[in-house]
Coordinates of C-alpha atoms in Angstrom, one line a residue:
M1 CA 0.0 0.0 0.0
S2 CA 2.9 2.4 0.8
Q3 CA 4.2 2.3 -2.8
I4 CA 0.7 3.1 -4.2
H5 CA 0.5 6.1 -1.7
L6 CA 4.0 7.2 -2.7
R7 CA 3.0 7.2 -6.4
H8 CA -0.1 9.4 -5.6
I9 CA 2.0 11.8 -3.5
K10 CA 4.8 12.0 -6.1
S11 CA 2.3 12.7 -8.9
Y12 CA 0.6 15.4 -6.9
L13 CA 3.9 17.1 -6.0
D14 CA 5.1 17.0 -9.6
N15 CA 1.9 18.6 -10.8
Q16 CA 1.9 21.3 -8.1
F17 CA 5.6 22.3 -8.0
K18 CA 7.2 21.4 -11.3
N19 CA 9.2 24.4 -12.6
L20 CA 8.5 26.4 -9.4
I21 CA 11.2 25.0 -7.1
D22 CA 14.8 26.1 -7.5
T23 CA 16.9 23.2 -8.7
S24 CA 19.9 25.1 -9.9
D25 CA 22.2 23.3 -7.4
F26 CA 21.2 19.8 -8.9
T27 CA 23.6 20.0 -11.8
S28 CA 26.2 17.6 -10.3
L29 CA 23.6 15.1 -9.0
S30 CA 22.4 11.9 -10.7
K31 CA 18.9 11.8 -12.0
S32 CA 17.6 9.7 -9.1
S33 CA 19.3 12.0 -6.5
S34 CA 17.9 15.1 -8.2
E35 CA 14.4 13.7 -8.2
E36 CA 14.6 12.7 -4.5
L37 CA 15.9 16.1 -3.6
F38 CA 13.2 17.9 -5.7
L39 CA 10.5 15.8 -4.0
S40 CA 12.0 16.5 -0.5
R41 CA 11.8 20.3 -1.2
A42 CA 8.3 19.8 -2.7
L43 CA 7.2 18.2 0.5
A44 CA 8.3 21.3 2.5
A45 CA 6.5 23.5 0.0
F46 CA 3.4 21.3 0.3
V47 CA 3.3 22.0 4.1
V48 CA 3.5 25.7 3.5
M49 CA 0.8 25.7 0.9
T50 CA -1.5 23.5 3.0
F51 CA -1.1 25.0 6.5
G52 CA -0.1 28.5 5.4
N53 CA -3.1 28.6 3.0
T54 CA -1.0 30.1 0.3
S55 CA -0.3 29.6 -3.4
A56 CA 2.1 27.0 -4.9
I57 CA 4.4 29.9 -6.1
E58 CA 4.6 31.5 -2.6
A59 CA 5.1 28.1 -1.0
A60 CA 8.0 27.3 -3.4
N61 CA 9.6 30.7 -2.5
S62 CA 9.5 29.7 1.2
L63 CA 12.1 26.9 0.6
T64 CA 15.5 27.3 2.3
D65 CA 17.0 23.8 1.7
G66 CA 20.7 23.7 0.9
P67 CA 24.1 23.9 2.4
Q68 CA 24.2 25.7 5.8
D69 CA 20.4 25.5 6.3
N70 CA 20.9 23.9 9.8
G71 CA 18.1 21.4 9.2
I72 CA 15.5 24.0 8.2
D73 CA 14.2 23.2 4.7
G74 CA 11.4 25.9 4.6
I75 CA 10.4 29.0 6.5
F76 CA 7.0 30.8 6.2
Y77 CA 5.5 33.5 8.3
H78 CA 1.8 33.8 8.2
K79 CA 1.3 37.5 9.1
K80 CA -2.5 37.4 9.8
Q81 CA -2.3 34.2 11.9
K82 CA 1.0 35.2 13.4
I83 CA 2.5 31.8 13.0
L84 CA 6.1 31.2 11.9
Y85 CA 6.4 27.8 10.2
L86 CA 9.8 26.0 10.2
I87 CA 9.9 22.8 8.1
Q88 CA 12.1 19.9 7.8
S89 CA 11.3 17.4 5.0
K90 CA 12.6 14.1 3.8
W91 CA 11.5 12.1 0.7
S92 CA 12.1 8.4 0.8
S93 CA 11.4 6.5 -2.4
K94 CA 10.9 3.3 -0.5
G95 CA 8.7 4.8 2.2
Q96 CA 10.9 3.4 4.9
K97 CA 13.0 6.3 6.2
T98 CA 12.1 8.5 9.2
F99 CA 14.0 11.2 11.1
D100 CA 16.9 10.0 13.3
T101 CA 18.3 11.8 16.3
A102 CA 21.1 13.5 14.3
A103 CA 18.5 15.1 12.0
T104 CA 16.4 16.1 14.9
H105 CA 19.3 17.6 16.8
K106 CA 20.2 19.6 13.7
F107 CA 16.7 20.9 13.2
L108 CA 16.3 22.0 16.9
K109 CA 19.7 23.7 16.8
G110 CA 18.7 25.6 13.7
F111 CA 15.5 26.6 15.5
D112 CA 17.5 27.9 18.4
Y113 CA 19.7 29.9 16.0
I114 CA 16.4 31.4 14.6
L115 CA 15.2 32.3 18.1
D116 CA 18.5 33.9 19.0
G117 CA 18.6 35.8 15.7
E118 CA 21.9 34.3 14.8
F119 CA 21.5 34.7 11.0
N120 CA 25.2 34.5 10.4
K121 CA 24.9 30.8 10.9
F122 CA 22.6 30.4 7.9
N123 CA 22.7 30.3 4.1
K124 CA 21.7 33.1 1.8
K125 CA 18.1 31.7 1.4
I126 CA 17.4 32.1 5.1
L127 CA 19.3 35.5 5.2
N128 CA 16.9 36.7 2.6
K129 CA 14.1 36.0 5.0
K130 CA 15.7 37.9 7.9
D131 CA 13.2 40.8 7.8
E132 CA 10.1 38.7 8.0
I133 CA 11.6 36.4 10.6
E134 CA 12.5 39.4 12.8
I135 CA 9.0 40.7 12.5
A136 CA 7.8 37.3 13.9
L137 CA 10.5 37.3 16.7
N138 CA 9.6 40.9 17.8
D139 CA 5.9 40.1 18.1
A140 CA 5.1 38.6 21.5
N141 CA 2.0 37.0 20.0
T142 CA 3.9 34.9 17.4
Q143 CA 3.4 31.2 17.6
Y144 CA 6.1 28.9 16.2
K145 CA 5.2 25.7 14.5
L146 CA 7.8 23.0 13.9
M147 CA 6.7 20.8 11.0
I148 CA 8.4 17.5 10.3
I149 CA 7.2 15.7 7.1
Y150 CA 8.5 12.5 5.5
T151 CA 7.2 9.7 3.4
G152 CA 8.1 6.9 5.7
I153 CA 5.3 4.9 7.2
Q154 CA 6.9 4.6 10.6
N155 CA 6.3 6.9 13.6
L156 CA 8.9 9.3 14.6
P157 CA 11.5 7.4 16.7
Q158 CA 10.9 7.8 20.4
D159 CA 14.4 9.3 20.9
S160 CA 13.7 12.0 18.3
E161 CA 10.3 12.7 19.8
N162 CA 11.8 12.9 23.3
L163 CA 14.3 15.5 22.1
I164 CA 11.6 17.7 20.6
K165 CA 9.4 17.5 23.7
E166 CA 12.3 18.2 26.0
R167 CA 13.3 21.4 24.1
L168 CA 9.7 22.5 23.7
N169 CA 9.1 22.0 27.5
E170 CA 12.0 24.3 28.2
I171 CA 10.5 27.0 25.9
N172 CA 6.9 26.5 26.7
D173 CA 7.3 27.0 30.5
I174 CA 4.4 29.4 30.8
S175 CA 2.4 29.1 27.5
D176 CA 2.6 27.0 24.4
V177 CA 4.4 29.4 22.1
V178 CA 6.0 26.5 20.2
S179 CA 4.3 23.4 18.9
Y180 CA 5.2 20.6 16.5
E181 CA 3.5 18.4 14.1
V182 CA 4.7 15.2 12.4
L183 CA 3.3 14.3 9.0
R184 CA 4.0 10.8 7.8
Q185 CA 3.1 9.2 4.5
S186 CA -0.4 8.4 5.7
E187 CA -1.2 11.9 6.8
V188 CA 0.3 13.4 3.6
H189 CA -1.8 11.1 1.4
K190 CA -4.9 11.8 3.4
I191 CA -4.6 15.6 3.0
I192 CA -3.8 15.3 -0.7
S193 CA -6.7 12.9 -1.3
Q194 CA -9.1 15.1 0.4
G195 CA -7.9 18.1 -1.5
L196 CA -8.3 16.2 -4.8
D197 CA -11.6 14.7 -3.8
N198 CA -14.3 16.9 -5.1
S199 CA -17.0 14.8 -3.5
P200 CA -19.1 16.7 -1.0
I201 CA -19.0 16.1 2.8
D202 CA -22.3 14.3 3.4
I203 CA -22.9 13.5 7.1
D204 CA -25.7 12.8 9.5
I205 CA -25.8 15.1 12.5
M206 CA -27.5 14.4 15.8
L207 CA -29.0 17.5 17.4
G208 CA -30.5 18.1 20.7
N209 CA -33.2 20.7 21.6
W210 CA -33.5 21.6 17.9
V211 CA -35.8 24.1 16.3
K212 CA -36.6 24.7 12.6
I213 CA -36.5 28.2 11.1
P214 CA -38.6 27.8 7.9
E215 CA -38.4 31.4 6.5
P216 CA -37.1 33.2 4.7
F217 CA -34.5 30.5 4.2
E218 CA -34.7 27.2 6.0
S219 CA -32.3 26.5 8.8
I220 CA -32.0 24.2 11.8
C221 CA -30.7 25.4 15.2
G222 CA -29.8 23.1 18.0
R223 CA -27.0 21.7 20.1
I224 CA -24.4 19.1 19.1
S225 CA -22.1 17.0 21.1
A226 CA -18.5 18.4 21.3
K227 CA -17.3 14.9 20.9
D228 CA -18.9 14.7 17.4
V229 CA -17.4 18.0 16.4
A230 CA -13.9 16.8 17.4
E231 CA -14.4 13.8 15.1
W232 CA -15.4 16.1 12.2
R233 CA -12.0 17.9 12.6
D234 CA -10.2 14.6 12.7
Q235 CA -12.0 13.1 9.7
Y236 CA -12.5 16.0 7.3
Y237 CA -9.6 18.5 8.0
P238 CA -8.8 20.7 6.1
K239 CA -11.6 20.2 3.6
I240 CA -14.4 21.0 6.0
F241 CA -13.0 24.6 6.4
A242 CA -12.7 25.3 2.7
P243 CA -15.0 28.4 2.5
N244 CA -14.1 29.6 6.0
I245 CA -12.1 32.9 6.1
R246 CA -9.8 31.6 8.9
C247 CA -8.5 28.2 9.9
Y248 CA -7.6 27.3 13.5
L249 CA -5.2 29.9 14.8
G250 CA -3.7 27.8 17.7
N251 CA -3.0 29.1 21.1
T252 CA -4.6 32.5 21.0
E253 CA -6.1 34.1 24.1
I254 CA -9.6 33.2 23.0
N255 CA -8.8 29.6 22.1
D256 CA -7.0 29.1 25.3
G257 CA -10.1 30.2 27.1
I258 CA -12.2 27.7 25.1
I259 CA -10.0 24.9 26.1
E260 CA -10.0 26.0 29.7
T261 CA -13.8 26.0 29.8
L262 CA -13.9 22.5 28.3
K263 CA -11.4 21.4 30.9
N264 CA -13.1 23.0 33.9
Q265 CA -16.7 23.6 33.1
P266 CA -17.7 21.4 30.1
E267 CA -21.3 21.3 31.3
H268 CA -21.5 25.2 30.9
F269 CA -19.8 25.2 27.5
W270 CA -23.1 25.5 25.6
Y271 CA -23.9 28.7 27.4
Y272 CA -20.4 30.3 27.0
N273 CA -19.6 29.5 23.4
N274 CA -20.9 31.4 20.3
G275 CA -21.2 28.2 18.4
I276 CA -20.8 27.0 14.8
T277 CA -22.5 28.0 11.5
A278 CA -22.5 25.5 8.7
L279 CA -23.9 25.7 5.1
C280 CA -25.4 22.6 3.5
R281 CA -26.8 22.0 0.0
T282 CA -29.8 20.4 1.7
V283 CA -30.7 19.5 5.3
T284 CA -33.3 16.7 5.8
K285 CA -34.8 15.4 9.0
K286 CA -34.6 11.6 9.3
M287 CA -37.2 9.5 11.0
L288 CA -35.1 8.8 14.1
G289 CA -36.5 10.7 17.0
G290 CA -39.8 11.4 15.2
D291 CA -41.1 15.0 15.5
K292 CA -39.8 15.5 19.0
S293 CA -37.5 18.5 19.4
D294 CA -35.4 17.1 22.2
S295 CA -33.3 15.1 19.7
G296 CA -33.2 14.6 16.0
L297 CA -31.0 13.1 13.3
F298 CA -30.4 15.4 10.2
E299 CA -29.0 14.3 6.9
C300 CA -26.6 17.1 5.7
K301 CA -25.5 17.2 2.1
D302 CA -22.3 19.0 1.1
L303 CA -21.6 20.5 4.6
H304 CA -19.0 23.3 5.1
I305 CA -18.1 25.2 8.2
I306 CA -18.2 29.0 7.6
N307 CA -17.9 30.2 11.2
G308 CA -16.6 28.4 14.2
A309 CA -13.1 27.2 13.1
Q310 CA -11.6 28.4 16.4
T311 CA -14.3 26.5 18.4
I312 CA -13.8 23.3 16.4
G313 CA -10.0 23.5 16.5
S314 CA -10.0 24.1 20.2
V315 CA -12.5 21.2 20.9
Y316 CA -10.2 19.0 18.8
E317 CA -7.1 20.0 20.8
A318 CA -9.0 19.6 24.1
N319 CA -10.2 16.2 23.1
K320 CA -6.6 15.0 22.9
T321 CA -6.0 15.7 26.6
Y322 CA -9.4 15.8 28.2
P323 CA -11.6 13.4 26.2
D324 CA -13.9 12.6 29.2
H325 CA -14.5 16.4 29.8
V326 CA -15.2 17.0 26.1
A327 CA -17.8 14.2 26.1
L328 CA -19.8 16.3 28.6
A329 CA -19.9 19.4 26.5
Y330 CA -22.4 20.6 23.9
I331 CA -22.0 23.3 21.2
P332 CA -24.7 25.6 19.7
I333 CA -25.0 25.1 15.9
R334 CA -26.9 26.5 12.9
L335 CA -27.3 24.4 9.8
I336 CA -28.4 26.6 6.9
S337 CA -29.9 24.9 3.9
L338 CA -29.0 26.5 0.6
E339 CA -31.6 24.6 -1.3
K340 CA -33.9 27.6 -1.9
C341 CA -31.4 30.4 -1.4
P342 CA -30.4 33.1 -4.0
E343 CA -27.1 32.4 -5.9
Q344 CA -24.9 34.8 -3.9
F345 CA -26.5 34.0 -0.5
A346 CA -23.7 31.6 0.6
K347 CA -21.0 34.1 0.0
S348 CA -22.9 36.8 1.9
V349 CA -23.5 34.5 4.8
T350 CA -19.8 33.6 5.0
K351 CA -18.8 37.3 4.7
Y352 CA -21.1 38.7 7.4
N353 CA -20.6 35.8 9.8
N354 CA -16.9 36.7 9.8
T355 CA -17.0 40.5 9.7
Q356 CA -19.8 41.6 12.0
N357 CA -18.5 43.4 15.1
K358 CA -17.7 41.2 18.1
I359 CA -17.7 42.2 21.7
D360 CA -14.3 41.9 23.3
R361 CA -13.4 41.7 27.0
R362 CA -12.3 45.3 27.1
D363 CA -15.8 46.4 26.0
F364 CA -17.3 45.4 29.3
V365 CA -14.9 47.8 31.1
S366 CA -17.1 50.6 29.9
L367 CA -19.7 49.4 32.5
D368 CA -17.5 50.4 35.3
P369 CA -18.3 53.9 36.7
E370 CA -14.7 54.4 37.8
Q371 CA -13.7 54.7 34.2
E372 CA -16.1 57.7 33.6
R373 CA -14.9 59.3 36.9
I374 CA -11.2 59.1 35.7
K375 CA -12.2 60.5 32.4
I376 CA -14.1 63.5 33.9
E377 CA -11.3 64.3 36.5
L378 CA -8.7 64.3 33.7
K379 CA -10.9 66.5 31.6
F380 CA -10.4 69.3 34.2
E381 CA -6.6 68.8 33.6
D382 CA -7.1 69.1 29.8
V383 CA -6.1 65.4 29.4
I384 CA -8.1 63.1 27.2
Y385 CA -8.8 59.6 28.5
I386 CA -10.4 57.1 26.2
Y387 CA -11.8 53.9 27.6
K388 CA -14.5 53.0 25.0
T389 CA -13.8 51.0 21.8
G390 CA -13.9 53.2 18.7
E391 CA -13.0 56.5 20.4
I392 CA -9.6 58.1 19.5
I393 CA -7.3 60.6 21.0
P394 CA -5.8 63.4 18.8
S395 CA -2.2 62.6 19.9
E396 CA -0.3 60.9 22.7
Q397 CA 0.7 64.3 24.1
Q398 CA -2.9 65.1 24.8
G399 CA -4.1 61.9 26.3
F400 CA -4.1 58.1 26.6
T401 CA -6.2 55.0 26.3
L402 CA -7.5 52.2 28.5
E403 CA -4.7 49.9 27.3
D404 CA -2.1 52.5 28.3
A405 CA -3.8 52.9 31.7
T406 CA -4.0 49.2 32.3
I407 CA -0.3 48.5 31.4
A408 CA 0.9 51.5 33.5
L409 CA -1.1 50.5 36.6
A410 CA -0.3 46.8 36.2
C411 CA 3.5 47.5 36.1
S412 CA 3.3 49.9 39.0
I413 CA 1.4 47.5 41.3
D414 CA 2.6 43.9 41.0
I415 CA 5.1 42.0 38.9
S416 CA 2.6 39.3 38.2
F417 CA 0.2 41.9 36.8
A418 CA 3.0 43.3 34.7
V419 CA 3.7 39.9 33.2
R420 CA 0.0 39.5 32.4
A421 CA 0.0 42.9 30.8
K422 CA 2.8 41.7 28.6
D423 CA 1.3 38.3 27.8
K424 CA -2.5 38.6 27.7
I425 CA -3.7 42.0 28.7
G426 CA -7.3 40.8 28.3
T427 CA -7.1 38.7 31.4
L428 CA -6.8 41.9 33.5
W429 CA -10.3 42.8 32.3
D430 CA -11.9 39.4 32.8
D431 CA -14.3 40.5 35.6
I432 CA -14.7 44.2 36.5
N433 CA -16.1 43.2 39.9
T434 CA -13.1 41.2 41.1
E435 CA -9.3 41.1 41.1
P436 CA -7.1 41.8 39.2
Y437 CA -9.3 44.5 37.6
K438 CA -10.3 45.9 41.0
R439 CA -6.7 46.3 42.1
L440 CA -6.1 48.4 39.0
F441 CA -9.3 50.5 38.8
N442 CA -11.1 51.4 42.0
P443 CA -12.2 54.5 44.0
N444 CA -8.6 55.0 45.1
T445 CA -7.2 55.1 41.6
N446 CA -5.8 58.6 41.4
S447 CA -6.4 60.0 37.9
L448 CA -3.5 62.5 37.9
K449 CA -1.1 59.9 39.2
L450 CA -2.3 57.6 36.4
W451 CA -1.6 60.2 33.8
K452 CA 1.9 60.6 35.1
L453 CA 2.5 56.9 35.2
V454 CA 1.5 56.7 31.6
Q455 CA 3.9 59.6 30.7
I456 CA 6.7 57.7 32.4
M457 CA 5.7 54.5 30.5
K458 CA 5.9 56.4 27.2
V459 CA 9.4 57.6 28.1
V460 CA 10.4 54.0 28.8
E461 CA 8.9 52.7 25.6
G462 CA 10.5 55.5 23.5
T463 CA 13.9 54.9 25.1
L464 CA 13.8 51.2 24.4
L465 CA 12.7 51.8 20.8
K466 CA 15.6 54.3 20.3
E467 CA 18.0 51.8 21.8
Q468 CA 16.6 49.0 19.5
N469 CA 17.2 51.2 16.5
N470 CA 20.8 52.0 17.6
Q471 CA 21.5 48.3 18.3
E472 CA 20.4 47.4 14.8
K473 CA 23.2 49.6 13.4
N474 CA 26.0 49.1 16.0
T475 CA 25.9 45.6 17.4
S476 CA 25.2 42.0 16.7
D477 CA 24.0 41.1 20.2
N478 CA 20.8 39.5 19.0
R479 CA 19.7 38.2 22.4
R480 CA 19.9 41.7 23.9
K481 CA 17.9 42.9 20.9
L482 CA 15.1 40.4 21.7
F483 CA 15.0 41.5 25.3
L484 CA 14.7 45.1 24.1
T485 CA 11.5 44.1 22.5
H486 CA 10.1 41.7 25.1
A487 CA 11.4 43.0 28.5
S488 CA 9.7 46.4 28.3
K489 CA 7.2 45.5 31.1
L490 CA 10.0 44.3 33.4
V491 CA 12.0 47.4 32.8
L492 CA 8.9 49.6 33.4
Y493 CA 8.2 47.7 36.7
L494 CA 11.7 48.4 37.9
I495 CA 11.4 52.1 36.9
F496 CA 8.2 52.4 39.0
K497 CA 9.8 50.7 41.9
D498 CA 12.9 52.9 41.9
K499 CA 12.7 55.0 45.1
E500 CA 14.4 58.0 43.4
L501 CA 11.7 58.2 40.8
E502 CA 8.7 57.8 43.0
V503 CA 8.4 61.6 43.5
Y504 CA 7.9 61.9 39.7
Y505 CA 4.4 60.4 39.8
K506 CA 3.5 61.3 43.4
D507 CA 4.0 65.0 42.9
F508 CA 0.5 66.3 42.0
E509 CA 1.6 70.0 41.8
N510 CA 2.6 69.4 38.2
K511 CA 0.6 67.3 35.8
N512 CA 3.5 66.6 33.3
I513 CA 6.8 64.9 33.5
D514 CA 9.4 67.6 32.7
Q515 CA 12.4 67.4 30.4
N516 CA 15.0 66.9 33.1
Q517 CA 13.0 64.1 34.6
N518 CA 12.7 62.5 31.1
Q519 CA 16.5 62.5 30.8
I520 CA 17.0 60.8 34.2
I521 CA 14.4 58.2 33.4
E522 CA 16.1 57.5 30.0
K523 CA 19.4 56.8 31.7
K524 CA 17.9 54.5 34.2
V525 CA 16.0 52.6 31.5
I526 CA 19.2 51.5 29.8
D527 CA 20.8 50.6 33.2
Y528 CA 17.8 48.4 34.2
L529 CA 17.6 46.8 30.7
D530 CA 21.2 45.7 30.9
K531 CA 20.7 44.3 34.4
V532 CA 17.6 42.4 33.3
V533 CA 19.5 40.9 30.3
D534 CA 22.4 39.9 32.5
A535 CA 20.1 38.3 35.1
A536 CA 18.1 36.5 32.5
N537 CA 21.2 35.2 30.7
S538 CA 22.6 34.1 34.1
L539 CA 19.5 32.4 35.3
F540 CA 18.0 31.1 32.0
P541 CA 20.8 31.0 29.3
S542 CA 18.8 28.8 26.9
G543 CA 15.4 30.3 27.5
Y544 CA 13.6 32.1 24.7
P545 CA 13.4 35.8 25.7
A546 CA 9.7 36.3 24.7
N547 CA 8.7 33.3 26.9
I548 CA 11.0 34.3 29.8
C549 CA 9.2 37.6 29.9
R550 CA 5.8 36.1 30.1
N551 CA 6.7 33.6 32.9
Q552 CA 5.8 35.1 36.3
T553 CA 8.1 32.8 38.2
K554 CA 11.1 33.6 36.0
C555 CA 10.3 37.3 36.0
K556 CA 10.2 37.3 39.8
E557 CA 13.6 35.6 39.9
I558 CA 15.0 38.2 37.5
I559 CA 13.6 41.1 39.5
S560 CA 15.0 39.6 42.7
Q561 CA 18.5 39.2 41.2
V562 CA 18.4 42.8 39.8

């Protein structure tokens, strides 16, 4: 069977990537070696095209295979999803090879070089991608996906898997910023066959508490077992998401919350989740369950998910770890029949399901009367404070936003809050009636002090940005460069805790930080930055700076040492 699968895979790769992949370095190779190397590169391009949802041309341009690639055969940064894909691929014409420990070591070492920004260790192909890689490295929300793809039928050797898990555990000490996926021959063939298979997804769906909406266009609303949804993802990925605007985005703040609910409150999931919307060519009620609305079996022809990819992806991930919990959860679902709909209706439903405004956590902050109090008090000082979504300030010199206020207060109160402001600021707004929100915004929150804290924060951010630009020109200390980007909240916390600077924000005679104070703060910022970098390198020499700075325990150790 493996040879039949290999022929299918080879034919697909030839059709997709012939004349697109650079083979200029094949001249001295035999025909069989050239073909094997082309197919190895095509496998890497296949990963980018499939998971990056991009064209064959762009996927081919992502390839980095060659001398001094340090085991990285392809690199692709998905800007919208904020995922940096790093691929290692291997074609085996007999379908027997897998990745040994030497290849795994090399791949992980190459990944470490990427994280540390050591581009001098790489070939020209990777150097040409330096700018987009640095954009990814400098964004604290970037997820890193290590993709290993090969045409062998065996699982990844246990030693290789242990090496990967060990390194990822070191990096993912506070949140899963790095993940990995292994695609063997069977997975590759499955994805290709589904992509080539033009047959529709026809499935029967069991719904509870369902109701039929007959007009103007027929639809069925009800609830579905989360377990069934996890099986959809397993059986029909990625085909089931074909018309969807976004595929699963991984460990975002929202998706982490979905998984957390499934873990801790699966019986409440139906109440908390927005649910799934699916389009079907037809939806027909089967006899099972009769006309009772408590349960019903529906035959769905040509089903596609147009909204709910994050829910389905999160349920699928949760089911790997908490299957018993997922079995207790239900999800709201709408099945819309297109049988009697106008021609463009499906496109309109897809568009508006994914572009209508959503309510974020920060929007609930506007219900807190303390926000309006702060706004009014600052108005008397000719300072504009914006806490509602959609409002804007003319310039930073004239005012500040809820985000500014939250970060400044968090960094002035507690190091754990500062880390949360760096990692996932939305968690500080989770509940306006309890901590941590109430520690930040309460009747004792002094509006003028808050304005001065924000001014100091802007000086700190400006100083770090200036230093970052200077370092780009004058030094190759890439690790310090990453701390310049990711350690800003740590530095700000230290500035606020500096006894000499306390008077700057406790002096209410003057509403603004003056130029002399600015210069003193700027000098201290660089001093504290260097101390943070030295402490972090001493305590966690192999740690990824972005993840060190989002780990409360490690940040406390760094602060203690500084």
